[in-house]
Coordinates of C-alpha atoms in Angstrom, one line a residue:
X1 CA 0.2 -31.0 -23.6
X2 CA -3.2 -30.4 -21.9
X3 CA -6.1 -30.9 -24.1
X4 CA -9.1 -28.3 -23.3
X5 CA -12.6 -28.4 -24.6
X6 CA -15.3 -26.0 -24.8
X7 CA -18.2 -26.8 -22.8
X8 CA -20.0 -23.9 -23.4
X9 CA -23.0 -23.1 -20.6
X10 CA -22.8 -26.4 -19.4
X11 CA -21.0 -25.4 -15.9
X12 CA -23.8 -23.2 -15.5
X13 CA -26.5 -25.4 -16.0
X14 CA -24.3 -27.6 -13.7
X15 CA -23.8 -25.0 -11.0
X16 CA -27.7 -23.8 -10.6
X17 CA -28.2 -27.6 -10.0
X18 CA -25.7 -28.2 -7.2
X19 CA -26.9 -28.8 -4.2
X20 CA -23.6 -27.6 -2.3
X21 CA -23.1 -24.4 -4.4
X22 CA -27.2 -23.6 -3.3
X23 CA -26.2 -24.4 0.2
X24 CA -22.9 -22.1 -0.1
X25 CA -25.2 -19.4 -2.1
X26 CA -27.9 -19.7 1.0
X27 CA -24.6 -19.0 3.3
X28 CA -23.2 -16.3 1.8
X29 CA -26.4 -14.4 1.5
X30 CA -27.3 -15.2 5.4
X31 CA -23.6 -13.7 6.2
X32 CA -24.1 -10.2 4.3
X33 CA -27.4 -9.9 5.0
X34 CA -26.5 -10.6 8.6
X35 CA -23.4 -8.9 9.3
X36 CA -24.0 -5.3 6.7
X37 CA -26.8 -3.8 8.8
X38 CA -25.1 -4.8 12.2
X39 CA -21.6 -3.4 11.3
X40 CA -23.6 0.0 10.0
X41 CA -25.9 0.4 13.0
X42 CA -23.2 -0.4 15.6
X43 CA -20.3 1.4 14.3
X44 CA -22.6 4.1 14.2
X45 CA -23.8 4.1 17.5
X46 CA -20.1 3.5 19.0
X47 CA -18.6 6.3 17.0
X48 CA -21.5 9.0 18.0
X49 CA -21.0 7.6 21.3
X50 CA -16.6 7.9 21.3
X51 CA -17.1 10.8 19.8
X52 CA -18.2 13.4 22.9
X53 CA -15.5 11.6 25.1
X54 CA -12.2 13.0 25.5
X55 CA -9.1 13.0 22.7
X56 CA -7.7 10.3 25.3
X57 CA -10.6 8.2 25.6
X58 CA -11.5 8.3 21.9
X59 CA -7.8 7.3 21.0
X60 CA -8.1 4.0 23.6
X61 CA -11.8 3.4 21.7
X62 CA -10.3 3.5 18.4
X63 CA -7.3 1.3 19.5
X64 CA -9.4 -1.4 21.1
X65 CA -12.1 -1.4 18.1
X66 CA -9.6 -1.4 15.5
X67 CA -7.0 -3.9 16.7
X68 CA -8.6 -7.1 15.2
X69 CA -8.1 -5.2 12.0
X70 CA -4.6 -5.2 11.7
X71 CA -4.3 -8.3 13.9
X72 CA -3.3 -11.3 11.6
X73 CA -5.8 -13.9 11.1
X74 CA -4.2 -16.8 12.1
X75 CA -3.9 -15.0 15.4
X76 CA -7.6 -13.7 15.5
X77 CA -8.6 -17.6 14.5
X78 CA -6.8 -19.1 17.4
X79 CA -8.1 -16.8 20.2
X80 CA -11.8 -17.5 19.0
X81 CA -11.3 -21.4 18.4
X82 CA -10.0 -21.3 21.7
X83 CA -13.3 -19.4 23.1
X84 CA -15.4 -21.6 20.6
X85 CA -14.0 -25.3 22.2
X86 CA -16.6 -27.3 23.2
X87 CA -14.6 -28.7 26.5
X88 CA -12.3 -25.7 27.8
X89 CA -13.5 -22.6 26.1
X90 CA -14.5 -19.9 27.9
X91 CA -17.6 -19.3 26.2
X92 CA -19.3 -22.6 27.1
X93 CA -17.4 -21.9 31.3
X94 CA -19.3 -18.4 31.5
X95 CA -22.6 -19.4 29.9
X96 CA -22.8 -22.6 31.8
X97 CA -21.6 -20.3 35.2
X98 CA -24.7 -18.5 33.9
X99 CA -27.0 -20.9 33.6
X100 CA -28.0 -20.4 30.3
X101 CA -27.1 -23.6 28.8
X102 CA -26.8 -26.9 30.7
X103 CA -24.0 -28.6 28.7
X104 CA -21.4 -28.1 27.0
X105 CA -21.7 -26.4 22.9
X106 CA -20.0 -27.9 19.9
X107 CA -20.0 -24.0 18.1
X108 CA -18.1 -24.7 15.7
X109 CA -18.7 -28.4 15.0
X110 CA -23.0 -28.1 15.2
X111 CA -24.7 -27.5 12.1
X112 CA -27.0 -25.3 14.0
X113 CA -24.2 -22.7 15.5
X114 CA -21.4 -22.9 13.3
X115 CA -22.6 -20.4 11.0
X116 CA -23.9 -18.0 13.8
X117 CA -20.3 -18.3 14.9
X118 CA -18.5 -17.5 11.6
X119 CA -20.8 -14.2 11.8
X120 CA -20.3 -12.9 15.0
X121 CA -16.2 -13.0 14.2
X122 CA -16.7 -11.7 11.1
X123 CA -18.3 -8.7 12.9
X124 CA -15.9 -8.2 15.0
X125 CA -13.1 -7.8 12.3
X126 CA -15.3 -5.6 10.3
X127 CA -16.7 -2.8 13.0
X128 CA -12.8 -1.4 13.4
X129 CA -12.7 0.7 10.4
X130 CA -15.9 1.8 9.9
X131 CA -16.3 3.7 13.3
X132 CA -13.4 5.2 12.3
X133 CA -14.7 6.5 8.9
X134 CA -17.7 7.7 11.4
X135 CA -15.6 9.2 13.8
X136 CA -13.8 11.3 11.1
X137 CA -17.4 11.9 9.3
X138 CA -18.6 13.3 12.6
X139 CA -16.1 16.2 12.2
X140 CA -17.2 17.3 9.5
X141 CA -21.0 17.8 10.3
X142 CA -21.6 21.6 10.6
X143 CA -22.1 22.2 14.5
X144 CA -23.7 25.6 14.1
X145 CA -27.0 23.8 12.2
X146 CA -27.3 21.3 15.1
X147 CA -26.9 24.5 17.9
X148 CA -29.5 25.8 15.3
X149 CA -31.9 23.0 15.0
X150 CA -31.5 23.1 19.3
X151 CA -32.6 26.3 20.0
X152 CA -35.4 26.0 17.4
X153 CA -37.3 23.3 19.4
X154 CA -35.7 20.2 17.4
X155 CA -35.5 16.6 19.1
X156 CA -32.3 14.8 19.0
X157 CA -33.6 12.3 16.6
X158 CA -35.2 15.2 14.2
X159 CA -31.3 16.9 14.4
X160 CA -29.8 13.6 13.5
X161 CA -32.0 12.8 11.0
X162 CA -32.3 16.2 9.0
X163 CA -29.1 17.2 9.6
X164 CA -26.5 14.7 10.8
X165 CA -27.4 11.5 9.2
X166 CA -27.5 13.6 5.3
X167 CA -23.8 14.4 6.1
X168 CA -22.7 10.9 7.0
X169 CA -24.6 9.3 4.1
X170 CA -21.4 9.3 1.8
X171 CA -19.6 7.4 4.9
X172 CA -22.3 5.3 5.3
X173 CA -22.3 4.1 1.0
X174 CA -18.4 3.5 1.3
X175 CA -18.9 1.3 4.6
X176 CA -22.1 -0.7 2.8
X177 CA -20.2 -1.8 -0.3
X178 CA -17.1 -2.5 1.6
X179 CA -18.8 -4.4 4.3
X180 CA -20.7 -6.1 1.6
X181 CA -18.0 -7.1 -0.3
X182 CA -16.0 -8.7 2.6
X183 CA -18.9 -10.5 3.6
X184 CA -19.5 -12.2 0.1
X185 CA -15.8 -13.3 0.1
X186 CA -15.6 -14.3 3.5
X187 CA -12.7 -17.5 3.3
X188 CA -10.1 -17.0 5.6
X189 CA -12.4 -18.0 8.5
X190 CA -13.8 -20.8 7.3
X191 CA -10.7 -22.3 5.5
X192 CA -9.1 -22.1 9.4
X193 CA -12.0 -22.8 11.2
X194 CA -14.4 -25.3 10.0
X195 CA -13.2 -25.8 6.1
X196 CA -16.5 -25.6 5.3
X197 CA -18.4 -27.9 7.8
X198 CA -20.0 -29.4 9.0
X199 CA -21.5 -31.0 5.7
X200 CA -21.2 -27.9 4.5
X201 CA -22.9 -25.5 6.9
X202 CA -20.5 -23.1 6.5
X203 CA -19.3 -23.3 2.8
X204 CA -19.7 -19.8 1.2
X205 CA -19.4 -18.9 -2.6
X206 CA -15.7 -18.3 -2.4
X207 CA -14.8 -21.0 -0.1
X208 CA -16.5 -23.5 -2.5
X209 CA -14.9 -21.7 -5.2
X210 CA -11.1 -22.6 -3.3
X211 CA -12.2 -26.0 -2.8
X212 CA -13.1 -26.6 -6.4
X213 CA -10.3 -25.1 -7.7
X214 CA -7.4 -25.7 -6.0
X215 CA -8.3 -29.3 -3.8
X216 CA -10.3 -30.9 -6.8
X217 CA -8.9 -28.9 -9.9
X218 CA -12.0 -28.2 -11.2
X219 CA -10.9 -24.8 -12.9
X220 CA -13.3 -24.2 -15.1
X221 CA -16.4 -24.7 -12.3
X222 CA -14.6 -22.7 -10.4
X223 CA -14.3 -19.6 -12.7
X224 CA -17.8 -20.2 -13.1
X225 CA -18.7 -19.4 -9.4
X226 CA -16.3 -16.8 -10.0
X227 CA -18.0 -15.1 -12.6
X228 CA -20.9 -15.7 -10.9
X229 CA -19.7 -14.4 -7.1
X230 CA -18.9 -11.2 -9.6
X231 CA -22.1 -10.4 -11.1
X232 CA -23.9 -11.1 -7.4
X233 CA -21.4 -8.3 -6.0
X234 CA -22.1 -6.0 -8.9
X235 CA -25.4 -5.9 -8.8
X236 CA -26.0 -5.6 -4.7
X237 CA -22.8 -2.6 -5.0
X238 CA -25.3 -1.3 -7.6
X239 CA -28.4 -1.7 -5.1
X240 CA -26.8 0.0 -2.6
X241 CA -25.5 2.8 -5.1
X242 CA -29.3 3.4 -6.5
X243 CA -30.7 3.4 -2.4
X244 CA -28.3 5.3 -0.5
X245 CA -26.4 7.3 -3.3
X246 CA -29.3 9.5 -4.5
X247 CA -29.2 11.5 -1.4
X248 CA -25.1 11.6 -1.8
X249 CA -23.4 14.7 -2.6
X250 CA -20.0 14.2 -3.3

């Protein structure tokens, strides 16, 4: 029979003095804060642009910007560690044809790139549904206070920002927190991509949280980050509430 014993805050006190959970901490905050602005701005600015075009056009837009969504992510990791490899990828081939770098790039094996590497896929999985949200928010904006706001003398930015941008602020929450939240549990990628490396470059929260768990069995410091991980989400969700929810009407 297993024997457990109370250890009270001691995996706390443990945790805050890791050096490897403060590196995973540093990560994790680099890939929201990274990747939550980008995903907002450009699915934005691709779904105002998709959505003048044509029902054909829009439908291809949609396709092509959604498919790494529903794409599984074994599939999505092989295409990009393909485009990442440091001797045939194609990456390395068009920016040496380029002449932008002179040799060859370890992406995902250099401390230096690894983690910019991790981001940029994990921005490409995360635009598909929100341009769709904006697409569909963009229906809904009254067109007959933008012909208004026209014929009064108003620039494009004043119509977008008195009366476009108010009425895609609920969109815009929902894309935050959920964009937020997949950032802070990013795994998947770095489990099949780098599983964490190089010496830990890019170890997130949850990551570290898998490895602790279920490679060292170290349960109870792993429910620690957990709890942790938990409370960090919470309180950013709530950040993002207080900001851009004031101005919500639901």
């Amino acid at each position: 029979m297993t024997k457990f014993e109370f250890v009270g805050l001691d995996n706390y006190i443990r945790m805050f003095k890791d050096p490897v959970f403060t590196k995973s901490l540093i990560n994790t905050v680099i890939l929201v804060i990274g990747s939550v602005p980008i995903v907002v701005l450009f699915s934005l600015f691709v779904a105002s642009q998709t959505y003048h075009q044509n029902a054909i056009a829009r439908s291809f837009y949609r396709f092509v910007f959604f498919l790494p969504v529903v794409t599984g992510s074994v599939a999505v990791t092989v295409v990009w560690k393909w485009i990442y490899d440091p001797l045939s990828g194609i990456l390395n081939f068009v920016l040496k044809s380029s002449h932008i770098i002179s040799q060859n790039i370890s992406w995902l094996g250099d401390k230096n790139w690894a983690l910019l590497a991790i981001m940029i896929i994990l921005l490409t999985t995360s635009v598909g549904q929100p341009i769709i949200l904006y697409i569909a928010a963009m229906g809904n904006i009254d067109n007959s206070l933008v012909e208004a706001a026209r014929v009064d003398g108003a620039t494009e930015f004043q119509v977008f920002w008195k009366i476009k941008w108010p009425s895609l602020l609920p969109t815009t929450l929902y894309i935050a927190i959920i964009t937020t939240i997949n950032s802070f549990q990013c795994f998947a990628l770095i489990q099949l991509l780098t599983s964490g490396g190089p010496n830990y470059s890019t170890s997130t929260l949850m990551y570290y949280l898998y490895e602790k768990a279920f490679q060292l069995t170290e349960y109870g410091y792993a429910n620690t980050i957990g709890v942790f991980l938990a409370v960090m989400i919470a309180i950013v969700s709530f950040a993002q509430f207080k900001i851009l929810g004031n101005d919500v009407e639901y």
